[in-house]
Amino acid sequence: MSKNISIVDDHKLFAGSLRVLVNSFDGFKVLDYFKNGQELVDHVQSDLELPDVLLLDMRMPVMDGLQTMTWLKENQPDLKVLALTVDQEDETIIRMLKLGARGYLLKDIDPDEFELALNRIVDTGYYTNQLISEAYRNEGKAEKYEVLTGREQEFLRYACSELTYKAIASEMNLSPKTVENYRESLFNKLRVKSRVGLVMVAIKEGYFKI
């Protein structure tokens, strides 16, 4: 049975091309198209059919991607959402992950990787890539990490917030240099290369609850 996909994107031309692409994938078909988050909310509140995966743009009028994810977290937390956008700011990615997005892709993604992402989200519930964390490139393999100290765990929880590293240093009563050392230590222990990678591991390993 085909998996249903819904698209939320205000660019009609892109959405039309995306519909054609998704329908060309084996086992997938586009169920609905919405121009913004509010149209999606109206659809959900009408108790109409929900998709297996929702493709969500970030920059939209009326109700953008972050506002839509905030609403979905409160009202449809089990809906699998894959962000598909041009926005690659770390802050935006982190906020989307905290709100429950199952993956984050840029619109210039290779079609093969896009199809892989859809299948992974359907099969495992999430998809990660180099944009988020190289540590999850080979999903399905158990990851074993070094034991984190209490202060490292504390820093990791702060890293999942929207605080800057300077602000984290202030909250932890540490110097910026010490916080930088914690960051580099966690990069090594958790085998990631970015703050987004830290957030993904923190969520997956239970250090931070969304």
mmCIF file of C-alpha atoms in Angstrom:
data_model
loop_
_atom_site.group_PDB
_atom_site.id
_atom_site.type_symbol
_atom_site.label_atom_id
_atom_site.label_comp_id
_atom_site.label_asym_id
_atom_site.label_seq_id
_atom_site.Cartn_x
_atom_site.Cartn_y
_atom_site.Cartn_z
ATOM 1 C CA MET A 1 0.000 0.000 0.000
ATOM 2 C CA SER A 2 1.315 3.442 -0.926
ATOM 3 C CA LYS A 3 2.338 5.861 1.814
ATOM 4 C CA ASN A 4 0.552 9.188 1.672
ATOM 5 C CA ILE A 5 2.547 12.419 1.603
ATOM 6 C CA SER A 6 1.223 15.935 2.194
ATOM 7 C CA ILE A 7 3.067 19.092 1.146
ATOM 8 C CA VAL A 8 2.972 22.429 2.952
ATOM 9 C CA ASP A 9 4.737 25.052 0.837
ATOM 10 C CA ASP A 10 3.692 28.452 -0.483
ATOM 11 C CA HIS A 11 5.644 28.133 -3.741
ATOM 12 C CA LYS A 12 3.191 26.513 -6.135
ATOM 13 C CA LEU A 13 5.753 25.792 -8.842
ATOM 14 C CA PHE A 14 8.077 24.005 -6.448
ATOM 15 C CA ALA A 15 5.185 22.151 -4.818
ATOM 16 C CA GLY A 16 3.964 21.017 -8.224
ATOM 17 C CA SER A 17 7.383 19.679 -9.162
ATOM 18 C CA LEU A 18 7.680 18.045 -5.753
ATOM 19 C CA ARG A 19 4.337 16.319 -6.249
ATOM 20 C CA VAL A 20 5.539 14.838 -9.531
ATOM 21 C CA LEU A 21 8.784 13.683 -7.923
ATOM 22 C CA VAL A 22 7.112 12.077 -4.897
ATOM 23 C CA ASN A 23 4.565 10.306 -7.087
ATOM 24 C CA SER A 24 7.441 8.840 -9.099
ATOM 25 C CA PHE A 25 8.846 7.141 -6.005
ATOM 26 C CA ASP A 26 7.866 3.535 -5.474
ATOM 27 C CA GLY A 27 5.318 3.246 -2.686
ATOM 28 C CA PHE A 28 4.535 6.949 -2.272
ATOM 29 C CA LYS A 29 1.812 9.295 -3.448
ATOM 30 C CA VAL A 30 0.897 12.890 -2.672
ATOM 31 C CA LEU A 31 -2.347 13.124 -0.734
ATOM 32 C CA ASP A 32 -2.750 16.883 -0.202
ATOM 33 C CA TYR A 33 -1.142 20.248 -0.832
ATOM 34 C CA PHE A 34 -1.404 23.273 1.479
ATOM 35 C CA LYS A 35 -0.066 26.785 0.850
ATOM 36 C CA ASN A 36 0.692 27.473 4.513
ATOM 37 C CA GLY A 37 0.440 26.034 7.992
ATOM 38 C CA GLN A 38 -2.989 27.494 8.664
ATOM 39 C CA GLU A 39 -4.478 25.567 5.741
ATOM 40 C CA LEU A 40 -2.992 22.398 7.224
ATOM 41 C CA VAL A 41 -4.382 23.203 10.679
ATOM 42 C CA ASP A 42 -7.842 23.776 9.207
ATOM 43 C CA HIS A 43 -7.582 20.415 7.462
ATOM 44 C CA VAL A 44 -6.536 18.590 10.630
ATOM 45 C CA GLN A 45 -9.260 20.244 12.707
ATOM 46 C CA SER A 46 -11.826 19.045 10.174
ATOM 47 C CA ASP A 47 -10.863 15.456 11.066
ATOM 48 C CA LEU A 48 -9.792 14.734 7.497
ATOM 49 C CA GLU A 49 -7.215 12.100 6.559
ATOM 50 C CA LEU A 50 -3.674 12.657 7.804
ATOM 51 C CA PRO A 51 -0.582 11.727 5.771
ATOM 52 C CA ASP A 52 2.069 9.209 6.703
ATOM 53 C CA VAL A 53 4.691 11.938 6.245
ATOM 54 C CA LEU A 54 4.260 15.701 6.073
ATOM 55 C CA LEU A 55 6.734 17.769 4.021
ATOM 56 C CA LEU A 56 6.968 21.183 5.652
ATOM 57 C CA ASP A 57 8.530 24.379 4.352
ATOM 58 C CA MET A 58 9.843 26.921 6.859
ATOM 59 C CA ARG A 59 9.287 30.314 5.274
ATOM 60 C CA MET A 60 5.597 30.789 4.549
ATOM 61 C CA PRO A 61 3.053 33.572 5.025
ATOM 62 C CA VAL A 62 0.145 33.351 7.488
ATOM 63 C CA MET A 63 1.679 30.457 9.487
ATOM 64 C CA ASP A 64 5.307 29.465 8.957
ATOM 65 C CA GLY A 65 7.086 26.182 9.591
ATOM 66 C CA LEU A 66 8.034 26.820 13.216
ATOM 67 C CA GLN A 67 4.531 27.994 14.098
ATOM 68 C CA THR A 68 3.094 24.945 12.358
ATOM 69 C CA MET A 69 5.427 22.561 14.209
ATOM 70 C CA THR A 70 4.524 24.198 17.516
ATOM 71 C CA TRP A 71 0.849 23.548 16.813
ATOM 72 C CA LEU A 72 1.487 19.987 15.648
ATOM 73 C CA LYS A 73 3.530 19.178 18.754
ATOM 74 C CA GLU A 74 0.549 20.129 20.898
ATOM 75 C CA ASN A 75 -2.191 18.640 18.734
ATOM 76 C CA GLN A 76 -0.706 15.917 16.486
ATOM 77 C CA PRO A 77 2.616 14.891 18.097
ATOM 78 C CA ASP A 78 2.703 11.530 16.311
ATOM 79 C CA LEU A 79 2.543 13.030 12.821
ATOM 80 C CA LYS A 80 5.890 12.460 11.087
ATOM 81 C CA VAL A 81 7.205 15.749 9.753
ATOM 82 C CA LEU A 82 10.151 16.204 7.400
ATOM 83 C CA ALA A 83 11.301 19.801 7.002
ATOM 84 C CA LEU A 84 12.128 20.611 3.383
ATOM 85 C CA THR A 85 13.408 24.162 3.067
ATOM 86 C CA VAL A 86 16.166 26.560 2.029
ATOM 87 C CA ASP A 87 16.717 27.650 5.628
ATOM 88 C CA GLN A 88 19.919 26.087 6.972
ATOM 89 C CA GLU A 89 20.461 28.188 10.083
ATOM 90 C CA ASP A 90 21.550 26.113 13.086
ATOM 91 C CA GLU A 91 19.016 27.846 15.324
ATOM 92 C CA THR A 92 16.118 26.955 13.028
ATOM 93 C CA ILE A 93 17.210 23.327 12.710
ATOM 94 C CA ILE A 94 17.607 22.982 16.478
ATOM 95 C CA ARG A 95 14.188 24.476 17.171
ATOM 96 C CA MET A 96 12.528 22.185 14.606
ATOM 97 C CA LEU A 97 14.153 19.097 16.134
ATOM 98 C CA LYS A 98 13.064 20.151 19.602
ATOM 99 C CA LEU A 99 9.517 20.559 18.304
ATOM 100 C CA GLY A 100 9.536 16.998 16.985
ATOM 101 C CA ALA A 101 10.587 17.139 13.333
ATOM 102 C CA ARG A 102 11.811 13.715 12.191
ATOM 103 C CA GLY A 103 14.338 15.085 9.707
ATOM 104 C CA TYR A 104 15.587 18.229 8.023
ATOM 105 C CA LEU A 105 16.509 18.551 4.332
ATOM 106 C CA LEU A 106 17.415 21.421 2.038
ATOM 107 C CA LYS A 107 15.446 21.899 -1.162
ATOM 108 C CA ASP A 108 18.480 21.258 -3.347
ATOM 109 C CA ILE A 109 18.669 17.707 -2.020
ATOM 110 C CA ASP A 110 19.490 14.932 -4.477
ATOM 111 C CA PRO A 111 16.282 13.043 -5.411
ATOM 112 C CA ASP A 112 17.832 9.723 -4.384
ATOM 113 C CA GLU A 113 18.613 11.001 -0.892
ATOM 114 C CA PHE A 114 15.154 12.534 -0.667
ATOM 115 C CA GLU A 115 13.570 9.170 -1.483
ATOM 116 C CA LEU A 116 15.860 7.516 1.070
ATOM 117 C CA ALA A 117 14.795 10.062 3.705
ATOM 118 C CA LEU A 118 11.116 9.329 3.105
ATOM 119 C CA ASN A 119 11.687 5.598 3.420
ATOM 120 C CA ARG A 120 13.769 5.983 6.570
ATOM 121 C CA ILE A 121 11.140 8.142 8.241
ATOM 122 C CA VAL A 122 8.428 5.633 7.388
ATOM 123 C CA ASP A 123 10.514 2.648 8.519
ATOM 124 C CA THR A 124 12.432 3.992 11.529
ATOM 125 C CA GLY A 125 10.632 7.193 12.460
ATOM 126 C CA TYR A 126 13.468 9.602 11.695
ATOM 127 C CA TYR A 127 16.180 10.506 9.205
ATOM 128 C CA THR A 128 19.492 12.213 9.836
ATOM 129 C CA ASN A 129 22.156 13.359 7.399
ATOM 130 C CA GLN A 130 25.371 15.353 7.251
ATOM 131 C CA LEU A 131 23.442 18.583 7.726
ATOM 132 C CA ILE A 132 22.315 17.384 11.128
ATOM 133 C CA SER A 133 25.075 15.018 12.195
ATOM 134 C CA GLU A 134 27.618 12.790 10.539
ATOM 135 C CA ALA A 135 27.321 10.537 13.569
ATOM 136 C CA TYR A 136 24.020 9.179 12.247
ATOM 137 C CA ARG A 137 25.090 8.550 8.650
ATOM 138 C CA ASN A 138 24.771 4.788 9.133
ATOM 139 C CA GLU A 139 21.449 4.422 10.866
ATOM 140 C CA GLY A 140 20.506 1.029 12.232
ATOM 141 C CA LYS A 141 23.922 0.494 13.817
ATOM 142 C CA ALA A 142 23.996 0.807 17.584
ATOM 143 C CA GLU A 143 25.989 3.823 18.689
ATOM 144 C CA LYS A 144 28.154 3.505 21.803
ATOM 145 C CA TYR A 145 29.427 6.686 23.378
ATOM 146 C CA GLU A 146 31.907 7.429 26.115
ATOM 147 C CA VAL A 147 30.440 8.165 29.551
ATOM 148 C CA LEU A 148 29.659 11.857 30.036
ATOM 149 C CA THR A 149 30.486 13.650 33.259
ATOM 150 C CA GLY A 150 27.764 15.463 35.187
ATOM 151 C CA ARG A 151 28.962 18.847 33.971
ATOM 152 C CA GLU A 152 29.155 17.614 30.386
ATOM 153 C CA GLN A 153 25.545 16.429 30.622
ATOM 154 C CA GLU A 154 24.565 19.806 32.053
ATOM 155 C CA PHE A 155 26.315 21.598 29.182
ATOM 156 C CA LEU A 156 24.657 19.254 26.687
ATOM 157 C CA ARG A 157 21.202 20.168 28.013
ATOM 158 C CA TYR A 158 22.039 23.848 27.718
ATOM 159 C CA ALA A 159 23.304 23.241 24.172
ATOM 160 C CA CYS A 160 19.780 22.069 23.310
ATOM 161 C CA SER A 161 18.434 25.501 24.227
ATOM 162 C CA GLU A 162 18.594 28.670 22.158
ATOM 163 C CA LEU A 163 21.274 30.173 24.427
ATOM 164 C CA THR A 164 24.558 31.269 22.873
ATOM 165 C CA TYR A 165 27.729 29.615 24.117
ATOM 166 C CA LYS A 166 28.549 32.861 25.953
ATOM 167 C CA ALA A 167 25.180 32.764 27.705
ATOM 168 C CA ILE A 168 25.690 29.084 28.579
ATOM 169 C CA ALA A 169 29.010 29.985 30.198
ATOM 170 C CA SER A 170 27.208 32.570 32.318
ATOM 171 C CA GLU A 171 24.475 30.106 33.329
ATOM 172 C CA MET A 172 27.053 27.508 34.332
ATOM 173 C CA ASN A 173 29.320 30.059 36.062
ATOM 174 C CA LEU A 174 32.190 29.096 33.809
ATOM 175 C CA SER A 175 34.581 30.976 31.553
ATOM 176 C CA PRO A 176 33.850 30.951 27.790
ATOM 177 C CA LYS A 177 37.110 28.997 27.341
ATOM 178 C CA THR A 178 35.921 26.244 29.712
ATOM 179 C CA VAL A 179 32.616 26.008 27.878
ATOM 180 C CA GLU A 180 34.541 25.742 24.616
ATOM 181 C CA ASN A 181 36.491 22.841 26.125
ATOM 182 C CA TYR A 182 33.235 21.097 27.113
ATOM 183 C CA ARG A 183 31.954 21.567 23.581
ATOM 184 C CA GLU A 184 35.079 20.066 21.998
ATOM 185 C CA SER A 185 35.040 17.182 24.477
ATOM 186 C CA LEU A 186 31.436 16.377 23.613
ATOM 187 C CA PHE A 187 32.145 16.652 19.885
ATOM 188 C CA ASN A 188 34.794 13.946 20.358
ATOM 189 C CA LYS A 189 32.825 11.718 22.741
ATOM 190 C CA LEU A 190 29.594 11.843 20.735
ATOM 191 C CA ARG A 191 31.364 11.841 17.358
ATOM 192 C CA VAL A 192 29.628 14.904 15.957
ATOM 193 C CA LYS A 193 30.900 18.103 14.370
ATOM 194 C CA SER A 194 28.220 20.674 15.091
ATOM 195 C CA ARG A 195 25.778 21.922 17.718
ATOM 196 C CA VAL A 196 22.970 20.390 15.682
ATOM 197 C CA GLY A 197 24.715 17.035 16.004
ATOM 198 C CA LEU A 198 24.865 17.473 19.777
ATOM 199 C CA VAL A 199 21.129 18.141 19.880
ATOM 200 C CA MET A 200 20.317 15.073 17.805
ATOM 201 C CA VAL A 201 22.379 12.801 20.067
ATOM 202 C CA ALA A 202 20.976 14.440 23.208
ATOM 203 C CA ILE A 203 17.410 13.784 22.049
ATOM 204 C CA LYS A 204 18.066 10.262 20.772
ATOM 205 C CA GLU A 205 20.029 9.176 23.859
ATOM 206 C CA GLY A 206 17.627 10.714 26.362
ATOM 207 C CA TYR A 207 19.824 13.511 27.712
ATOM 208 C CA PHE A 208 17.178 16.010 26.601
ATOM 209 C CA LYS A 209 13.420 15.488 26.420
ATOM 210 C CA ILE A 210 11.408 17.266 23.742
#
